[in-house]
Amino acid sequence: MHKLKERKMKLEKGRVPVQVGLENGPFQRFVIPISYLKNPYFQRLLDRAGEFYGYQTSGLLMIPSSVEDFLHLERCIEKVANKQKRHHCHQLVSALSYYAG
């Protein structure tokens, strides 16, 4: 319990921890900016996570995605934030939805 408390204390303000992985594989922990939660691409993934894991969960937010695809989504979100092309993000979110379905 003490180690969990230490982990929580190290979390930067404005960031939230998530667990990313597919049902049959290992999960990896990421700490993402809270702003991602408002991003439409990430919201679609959150909707799929809710359908997959349910909406009443305790603990870390679970994201049903391969780590590689999640990292790609992060890059897409950053590109969109920097006013770069969006079409690759749209295709990726559709693919991620397939994993969660």
Short mmCIF file of C-alpha atoms in Angstrom, two decimals:
data_model
loop_
_atom_site.label_atom_id
_atom_site.label_comp_id
_atom_site.label_asym_id
_atom_site.label_seq_id
_atom_site.Cartn_x
_atom_site.Cartn_y
_atom_site.Cartn_z
CA MET A 1 0.00 0.00 0.00
CA HIS A 2 2.87 2.37 0.81
CA LYS A 3 4.41 1.92 -2.68
CA LEU A 4 1.05 2.72 -4.29
CA LYS A 5 0.84 5.92 -2.26
CA GLU A 6 4.37 6.88 -3.38
CA ARG A 7 3.39 6.29 -7.01
CA LYS A 8 0.37 8.55 -6.66
CA MET A 9 2.48 11.28 -5.12
CA LYS A 10 4.91 11.21 -8.08
CA LEU A 11 2.12 11.84 -10.58
CA GLU A 12 2.46 15.29 -12.13
CA LYS A 13 -0.44 17.72 -11.91
CA GLY A 14 -2.57 17.63 -15.05
CA ARG A 15 -1.74 14.02 -15.89
CA VAL A 16 -3.62 10.74 -15.44
CA PRO A 17 -2.32 7.14 -15.40
CA VAL A 18 -3.74 4.54 -17.80
CA GLN A 19 -3.08 0.84 -18.46
CA VAL A 20 -2.78 -0.08 -22.14
CA GLY A 21 -2.92 -3.58 -23.57
CA LEU A 22 -4.96 -6.25 -25.25
CA GLU A 23 -6.87 -8.99 -23.47
CA ASN A 24 -4.33 -11.74 -24.19
CA GLY A 25 -1.16 -9.70 -23.73
CA PRO A 26 0.65 -7.77 -21.05
CA PHE A 27 -0.46 -4.28 -20.06
CA GLN A 28 1.81 -1.25 -19.88
CA ARG A 29 1.26 1.81 -17.69
CA PHE A 30 1.33 5.28 -19.25
CA VAL A 31 0.80 8.72 -17.78
CA ILE A 32 -1.03 10.98 -20.21
CA PRO A 33 -2.07 14.63 -20.13
CA ILE A 34 -5.62 15.19 -18.90
CA SER A 35 -6.22 17.15 -22.11
CA TYR A 36 -6.26 13.82 -23.99
CA LEU A 37 -9.57 13.04 -22.29
CA LYS A 38 -11.18 15.88 -24.28
CA ASN A 39 -9.65 14.84 -27.61
CA PRO A 40 -12.29 13.34 -29.96
CA TYR A 41 -9.96 10.54 -31.09
CA PHE A 42 -9.18 9.57 -27.52
CA GLN A 43 -12.85 9.89 -26.54
CA ARG A 44 -13.77 7.29 -29.15
CA LEU A 45 -11.19 4.98 -27.64
CA LEU A 46 -12.58 5.68 -24.15
CA ASP A 47 -16.08 4.82 -25.37
CA ARG A 48 -14.78 1.49 -26.65
CA ALA A 49 -12.94 0.92 -23.37
CA GLY A 50 -16.18 1.53 -21.49
CA GLU A 51 -18.02 -0.95 -23.68
CA PHE A 52 -15.24 -3.50 -23.28
CA TYR A 53 -14.48 -3.16 -19.54
CA GLY A 54 -17.61 -1.43 -18.27
CA TYR A 55 -18.05 2.06 -16.91
CA GLN A 56 -17.99 1.24 -13.19
CA THR A 57 -14.39 0.23 -12.59
CA SER A 58 -11.92 0.99 -9.85
CA GLY A 59 -8.21 1.50 -10.26
CA LEU A 60 -6.41 2.63 -13.38
CA LEU A 61 -8.25 3.45 -16.57
CA MET A 62 -7.85 0.43 -18.87
CA ILE A 63 -7.36 1.07 -22.60
CA PRO A 64 -7.92 -1.93 -24.94
CA SER A 65 -5.19 -1.31 -27.50
CA SER A 66 -1.79 -2.62 -28.46
CA VAL A 67 0.98 -0.48 -26.97
CA GLU A 68 2.28 0.26 -30.47
CA ASP A 69 -1.11 1.55 -31.65
CA PHE A 70 -1.57 3.58 -28.47
CA LEU A 71 1.79 5.26 -29.00
CA HIS A 72 0.78 5.99 -32.58
CA LEU A 73 -2.47 7.54 -31.32
CA GLU A 74 -0.47 9.73 -28.93
CA ARG A 75 1.62 10.97 -31.84
CA CYS A 76 -1.55 11.67 -33.83
CA ILE A 77 -3.05 13.66 -30.98
CA GLU A 78 0.11 15.73 -30.75
CA LYS A 79 0.10 16.33 -34.52
CA VAL A 80 -3.53 17.45 -34.41
CA ALA A 81 -2.69 19.74 -31.50
CA ASN A 82 0.07 21.22 -33.67
CA LYS A 83 -2.38 21.68 -36.60
CA GLN A 84 -0.97 18.87 -38.71
CA LYS A 85 -2.88 16.29 -40.79
CA ARG A 86 -5.71 14.34 -39.17
CA HIS A 87 -6.60 11.57 -41.63
CA HIS A 88 -4.10 9.04 -40.24
CA CYS A 89 -5.57 9.51 -36.77
CA HIS A 90 -9.06 8.80 -38.04
CA GLN A 91 -7.92 5.52 -39.62
CA LEU A 92 -6.03 4.53 -36.49
CA VAL A 93 -9.00 5.11 -34.17
CA SER A 94 -11.14 2.94 -36.44
CA ALA A 95 -8.54 0.18 -36.18
CA LEU A 96 -8.33 0.55 -32.39
CA SER A 97 -12.10 0.27 -32.17
CA TYR A 98 -11.82 -3.05 -33.99
CA TYR A 99 -9.50 -4.40 -31.26
CA ALA A 100 -11.91 -3.41 -28.52
CA GLY A 101 -14.98 -4.81 -30.23
#
